[in-house]
Short mmCIF file of C-alpha atoms and ligand atoms in Angstrom, two decimals:
data_model
loop_
_atom_site.label_atom_id
_atom_site.label_comp_id
_atom_site.label_asym_id
_atom_site.label_seq_id
_atom_site.Cartn_x
_atom_site.Cartn_y
_atom_site.Cartn_z
CA MET A 196 110.78 88.87 220.05
CA ASN A 197 111.84 86.22 222.54
CA LEU A 198 114.17 83.44 221.45
CA THR A 199 113.76 80.67 223.98
CA GLU A 200 115.47 77.74 222.22
CA LYS A 201 117.97 79.55 220.03
CA LYS A 202 120.83 77.67 218.35
CA ILE A 203 123.15 79.37 215.85
CA LEU A 204 122.74 77.96 212.32
CA ILE A 205 124.93 80.37 210.39
CA THR A 206 126.93 83.55 211.11
CA ARG A 207 127.37 86.11 208.32
CA PRO A 208 129.00 89.56 208.27
CA HIS A 209 125.58 91.27 208.53
CA LYS A 210 123.51 88.71 210.38
CA ILE A 211 123.17 85.61 212.49
CA VAL A 212 120.64 82.93 211.54
CA TYR A 213 119.26 81.03 214.55
CA LYS A 214 117.04 77.99 214.79
CA ASP A 215 114.53 78.68 217.54
CA GLY A 216 112.18 75.73 217.97
CA ASP A 217 110.09 75.38 214.82
CA ARG A 218 111.23 78.66 213.29
CA ILE A 219 114.41 80.29 212.08
CA VAL A 220 115.25 83.83 213.12
CA LYS A 221 117.54 86.06 211.07
CA VAL A 222 118.98 88.76 213.34
CA PHE A 223 120.55 91.61 211.34
CA SER A 224 123.41 93.84 212.43
CA LYS A 225 122.70 97.55 212.87
CA GLY A 226 124.58 98.38 209.65
CA HIS A 227 122.14 96.36 207.53
CA GLY A 228 119.40 99.00 207.72
CA LYS A 229 115.76 98.78 208.76
CA ALA A 230 114.51 99.29 205.20
CA ASN A 231 116.56 96.29 203.95
CA VAL A 232 115.06 94.09 206.66
CA PHE A 233 111.47 95.12 205.91
CA ASN A 234 112.16 94.81 202.18
CA GLU A 235 113.40 91.23 202.62
CA ALA A 236 110.31 90.34 204.65
CA LEU A 237 108.03 92.02 202.07
CA CYS A 238 109.64 90.25 199.07
CA HIS A 239 109.37 86.92 200.87
CA THR A 240 105.75 87.56 201.86
CA ARG A 241 104.82 88.47 198.30
CA VAL A 242 106.34 85.22 197.02
CA GLU A 243 104.20 83.31 199.54
CA GLU A 244 101.22 84.38 197.39
CA SER A 245 102.70 82.56 194.37
CA GLY A 246 101.50 79.15 195.52
CA LEU A 247 105.06 77.77 195.63
CA ASP A 248 105.86 75.60 198.65
CA ILE A 249 107.94 78.00 200.72
CA PRO A 250 108.19 78.60 204.49
CA LYS A 251 106.09 81.53 205.73
CA VAL A 252 107.32 84.72 207.37
CA LEU A 253 105.97 84.71 210.92
CA GLU A 254 107.16 87.99 212.40
CA VAL A 255 109.35 91.06 211.88
CA SER A 256 110.45 92.49 215.18
CA THR A 257 113.54 93.25 217.26
CA PHE A 258 115.81 90.97 219.24
CA GLU A 259 118.24 92.64 221.64
CA ASP A 260 117.81 95.98 219.83
CA GLN A 261 118.47 94.53 216.37
CA TRP A 262 115.91 93.95 213.63
CA ALA A 263 114.97 90.30 213.11
CA ILE A 264 112.75 88.20 210.82
CA ALA A 265 111.22 84.94 212.03
CA ILE A 266 110.36 82.35 209.35
CA GLU A 267 108.97 78.80 209.58
CA TYR A 268 111.75 76.23 209.91
CA VAL A 269 111.95 73.65 207.12
CA GLU A 270 113.24 70.31 208.38
CA GLY A 271 115.83 68.81 206.03
CA LYS A 272 119.24 69.33 204.46
CA THR A 273 120.19 71.94 201.92
CA LEU A 274 120.78 70.65 198.40
CA ALA A 275 124.36 71.97 198.76
CA GLN A 276 124.91 69.66 201.76
CA LEU A 277 123.48 66.69 199.87
CA MET A 278 125.67 67.43 196.83
CA GLU A 279 128.72 67.41 199.07
CA GLU A 280 127.70 64.22 200.87
CA ASN A 281 126.75 62.27 197.71
CA PRO A 282 129.00 63.36 194.83
CA ASP A 283 127.90 60.28 192.85
CA LYS A 284 124.37 61.71 192.68
CA ILE A 285 125.40 65.16 191.48
CA GLU A 286 123.79 64.84 188.04
CA GLN A 287 120.49 63.73 189.54
CA TYR A 288 120.58 66.67 191.97
CA ILE A 289 121.30 69.21 189.23
CA ASN A 290 118.39 67.85 187.18
CA GLN A 291 116.05 68.20 190.18
CA PHE A 292 117.45 71.66 190.88
CA VAL A 293 116.70 72.79 187.31
CA ASP A 294 113.20 71.26 187.45
CA LEU A 295 112.57 73.30 190.59
CA GLN A 296 113.92 76.44 188.93
CA ILE A 297 111.58 75.91 185.96
CA LYS A 298 108.63 75.40 188.32
CA MET A 299 109.56 78.62 190.11
CA SER A 300 109.80 80.63 186.92
CA SER A 301 106.36 79.47 185.82
CA CYS A 302 104.98 81.49 188.76
CA LYS A 303 103.97 85.15 188.64
CA VAL A 304 104.15 87.59 191.53
CA ASN A 305 102.90 90.88 190.15
CA ARG A 306 104.04 93.38 192.73
CA LEU A 307 107.70 92.41 192.94
CA THR A 308 110.41 94.81 191.72
CA PHE A 309 111.35 94.39 188.06
CA GLN A 310 114.61 92.52 187.49
CA LYS A 311 115.66 95.07 184.85
CA ASP A 312 115.25 97.98 187.29
CA LYS A 313 117.30 96.17 189.90
CA PHE A 314 120.13 95.34 187.46
CA SER A 315 120.11 98.88 186.14
CA ARG A 316 120.32 100.38 189.64
CA LYS A 317 123.23 98.10 190.50
CA ILE A 318 125.15 98.87 187.28
CA ASN A 319 124.73 102.59 187.81
CA SER A 320 125.93 102.37 191.41
CA LEU A 321 129.35 101.10 190.26
CA LYS A 322 130.84 104.51 189.52
CA ASP A 323 134.10 103.72 191.34
CA THR A 324 134.58 100.31 189.74
CA ILE A 325 133.40 100.55 186.13
CA ASP A 326 133.88 103.62 183.92
CA ALA A 327 131.00 105.46 182.28
CA THR A 328 131.62 103.90 178.84
CA ALA A 329 131.43 100.35 180.17
CA ARG A 330 128.38 101.21 182.33
CA TYR A 331 126.69 102.61 179.23
CA GLU A 332 127.46 99.41 177.30
CA LEU A 333 126.10 97.30 180.13
CA CYS A 334 122.87 99.34 180.28
CA THR A 335 122.50 99.14 176.48
CA ARG A 336 122.90 95.38 176.65
CA LEU A 337 120.39 95.17 179.52
CA ASN A 338 117.86 97.25 177.58
CA SER A 339 118.21 94.95 174.57
CA MET A 340 117.24 91.87 176.59
CA PRO A 341 113.61 90.69 176.41
CA VAL A 342 111.47 91.80 179.36
CA HIS A 343 109.47 89.00 180.98
CA THR A 344 107.55 88.84 184.25
CA LYS A 345 108.53 85.42 185.56
CA LEU A 346 109.32 84.90 189.22
CA CYS A 347 113.11 85.22 189.60
CA HIS A 348 114.91 84.34 192.83
CA GLY A 349 118.05 86.43 192.30
CA ASP A 350 120.28 83.95 194.17
CA PHE A 351 119.01 80.53 193.12
CA ASN A 352 121.75 78.18 194.27
CA PRO A 353 121.85 74.85 196.17
CA THR A 354 122.37 76.53 199.59
CA ASN A 355 118.94 78.11 199.19
CA VAL A 356 117.11 74.86 198.46
CA ILE A 357 116.08 72.65 201.37
CA VAL A 358 115.31 69.00 200.64
CA LYS A 359 112.75 67.53 203.01
CA GLU A 360 112.59 63.94 204.25
CA ASP A 361 110.03 63.02 201.54
CA GLY A 362 112.33 64.41 198.82
CA SER A 363 110.25 67.52 198.10
CA MET A 364 112.14 70.81 197.96
CA ALA A 365 111.52 74.25 199.48
CA ILE A 366 113.24 77.42 198.29
CA VAL A 367 114.44 79.91 200.93
CA ASP A 368 116.18 83.30 201.00
CA TRP A 369 113.84 85.50 198.93
CA SER A 370 115.58 88.80 199.69
CA HIS A 371 116.63 89.29 196.03
CA ALA A 372 113.37 88.18 194.39
CA THR A 373 112.17 90.06 191.31
CA GLN A 374 109.93 89.52 188.27
CA GLY A 375 111.85 89.24 185.05
CA ASN A 376 113.71 87.07 182.58
CA ALA A 377 114.38 83.49 183.71
CA SER A 378 117.58 83.27 181.64
CA GLY A 379 118.91 86.31 183.51
CA ASP A 380 118.19 84.44 186.74
CA ALA A 381 119.87 81.32 185.31
CA ALA A 382 122.95 83.42 184.47
CA ILE A 383 123.21 84.33 188.17
CA THR A 384 123.05 80.63 189.06
CA TYR A 385 125.64 79.73 186.42
CA GLN A 386 127.93 82.48 187.69
CA GLU A 387 127.70 81.22 191.29
CA PHE A 388 128.63 77.70 190.19
CA ALA A 389 131.43 78.99 187.92
CA LEU A 390 133.09 80.85 190.79
CA LYS A 391 133.56 77.55 192.65
CA ASN A 392 133.33 74.72 190.16
CA PRO A 393 133.47 75.53 186.41
CA ASP A 394 132.69 71.94 185.33
CA LEU A 395 129.56 71.89 187.45
CA ALA A 396 128.61 75.31 186.04
CA ASP A 397 128.86 73.95 182.50
CA TYR A 398 126.84 70.88 183.39
CA TYR A 399 124.15 73.09 184.99
CA LEU A 400 124.00 75.29 181.88
CA ASP A 401 123.66 72.23 179.62
CA VAL A 402 120.76 70.89 181.67
CA PHE A 403 119.04 74.28 181.97
CA CYS A 404 119.31 74.98 178.25
CA LYS A 405 118.12 71.50 177.25
CA LYS A 406 115.15 71.48 179.60
CA THR A 407 114.04 75.00 178.67
CA ASP A 408 115.02 74.83 174.97
CA THR A 409 117.18 77.91 175.41
CA ALA A 410 120.36 78.75 173.45
CA LYS A 411 123.45 78.82 175.68
CA GLN A 412 124.54 82.08 174.05
CA TYR A 413 121.32 83.70 175.24
CA VAL A 414 122.10 82.87 178.89
CA GLN A 415 125.76 83.84 178.39
CA LYS A 416 124.69 87.20 177.00
CA TRP A 417 123.45 88.05 180.49
CA LEU A 418 126.82 87.33 182.14
CA PRO A 419 128.40 90.81 181.88
CA ILE A 420 125.20 92.16 183.49
CA THR A 421 125.05 89.59 186.29
CA ALA A 422 128.80 89.98 186.89
CA ALA A 423 128.37 93.75 187.30
CA ALA A 424 125.44 93.19 189.68
CA ARG A 425 127.56 90.88 191.81
CA LEU A 426 130.32 93.49 192.03
CA THR A 427 127.97 95.53 194.23
CA GLN A 428 128.25 92.85 196.95
CA ILE A 429 131.13 92.28 199.38
CA ILE A 430 133.51 90.00 197.46
CA THR A 431 137.18 89.00 197.47
CA ASP A 432 139.78 90.59 195.15
CA GLU A 433 140.11 87.26 193.33
CA GLU A 434 136.38 87.14 192.66
CA LYS A 435 136.42 90.75 191.53
CA GLN A 436 139.09 89.96 188.92
CA PHE A 437 137.11 86.96 187.72
CA LEU A 438 133.95 89.05 187.31
CA MET A 439 135.80 91.92 185.63
CA ARG A 440 136.95 89.50 182.91
CA TRP A 441 133.31 88.78 182.06
CA ILE A 442 132.52 92.47 181.97
CA ASP A 443 135.54 93.24 179.79
CA VAL A 444 134.26 90.77 177.17
CA ILE A 445 131.96 93.58 176.05
CA ASP A 446 134.90 95.45 174.48
CA PHE A 447 135.44 92.67 171.96
CA GLN A 448 131.86 92.08 170.81
N1 ATP B 584 113.20 78.47 206.61
C1 ATP B 584 114.33 77.79 206.79
N2 ATP B 584 114.33 76.56 207.31
C2 ATP B 584 115.48 75.88 207.52
N3 ATP B 584 116.70 76.37 207.24
C3 ATP B 584 116.79 77.59 206.70
C4 ATP B 584 115.62 78.38 206.44
N4 ATP B 584 116.00 79.55 205.92
C5 ATP B 584 117.34 79.51 205.86
N5 ATP B 584 117.82 78.34 206.33
C6 ATP B 584 119.24 77.93 206.42
O1 ATP B 584 120.01 79.08 206.73
C7 ATP B 584 120.92 79.37 205.65
C8 ATP B 584 121.05 80.87 205.46
O2 ATP B 584 119.78 81.44 205.26
P1 ATP B 584 119.52 82.39 204.03
O3 ATP B 584 119.89 81.69 202.79
O4 ATP B 584 118.12 82.86 204.13
O5 ATP B 584 120.51 83.58 204.36
P2 ATP B 584 121.56 84.23 203.39
O6 ATP B 584 121.37 85.66 203.53
O7 ATP B 584 121.40 83.66 202.03
O8 ATP B 584 122.97 83.87 203.74
P3 ATP B 584 123.95 83.77 202.48
O9 ATP B 584 123.79 85.05 201.72
O10 ATP B 584 125.29 83.60 203.01
O11 ATP B 584 123.46 82.58 201.66
C9 ATP B 584 120.36 78.64 204.43
O12 ATP B 584 121.38 78.31 203.53
C10 ATP B 584 119.74 77.41 205.10
O13 ATP B 584 120.75 76.46 205.37
MG1 MG B 585 121.15 81.98 201.17
#
């Protein structure tokens, strides 16, 4: 593909995200793998069928010999930016964020991967990090959790929500989307907040549990599983220690 007006939005270890006119283009490094790129585009495209207001995938092609996905550009600021700029409005933003999450999980996208299969694959890939006994415990816990088929984002956090001029919100970054249990998805969100701001994490959990009439313990029960899943990503030693503490909780229950 040709990028005629490209401006760098974000640089990551495996990709660069450009704004190119009225679209964004994610250009992936060679190490990211062709299958991962097509899988991200396929997950995103499937979610487009849900009826949620999300930007559309326009093209999967190459740019300078690297795989790239072009997606419609959504004009606005991320919710993360707004939370930083207006700390006095943080409670209002979290309430809107949870409302959006609830709206998302009311959607069904039948052909997405099952959340349970994804978690299970991740837990079982951690042979060098977690011993067989702990992996077995994690899988037993996962298998005891109720199986649902709600649309789950897999990385629902304020950097992946874009707030438009009229206040409406669009969700981006569907590479981890699955169908599954919304409280499992909420545990991922809680975990992301907790790594940076524990008070905000607790506030989020309060709001989520109140609005969905869910017991906090039920969301917390997912945490050893979501912590293990996150260990499969590139993370700092400090974060690894933090996550391992959640996984170790299993020994005492
Ligand atoms: N369609 C879009 N319109 C406008 N901005 C976007 C769009 N998609 C992504 N962005 C911006 O680019 C950023 C990174 O994109 P995205 O979230 O898809 O990549 P990422 O893989 O999640 O990166 P990271 O894992 O570090 O969050 C988003 O946080 C958002 O600011
Ligand atoms: Mg993102």
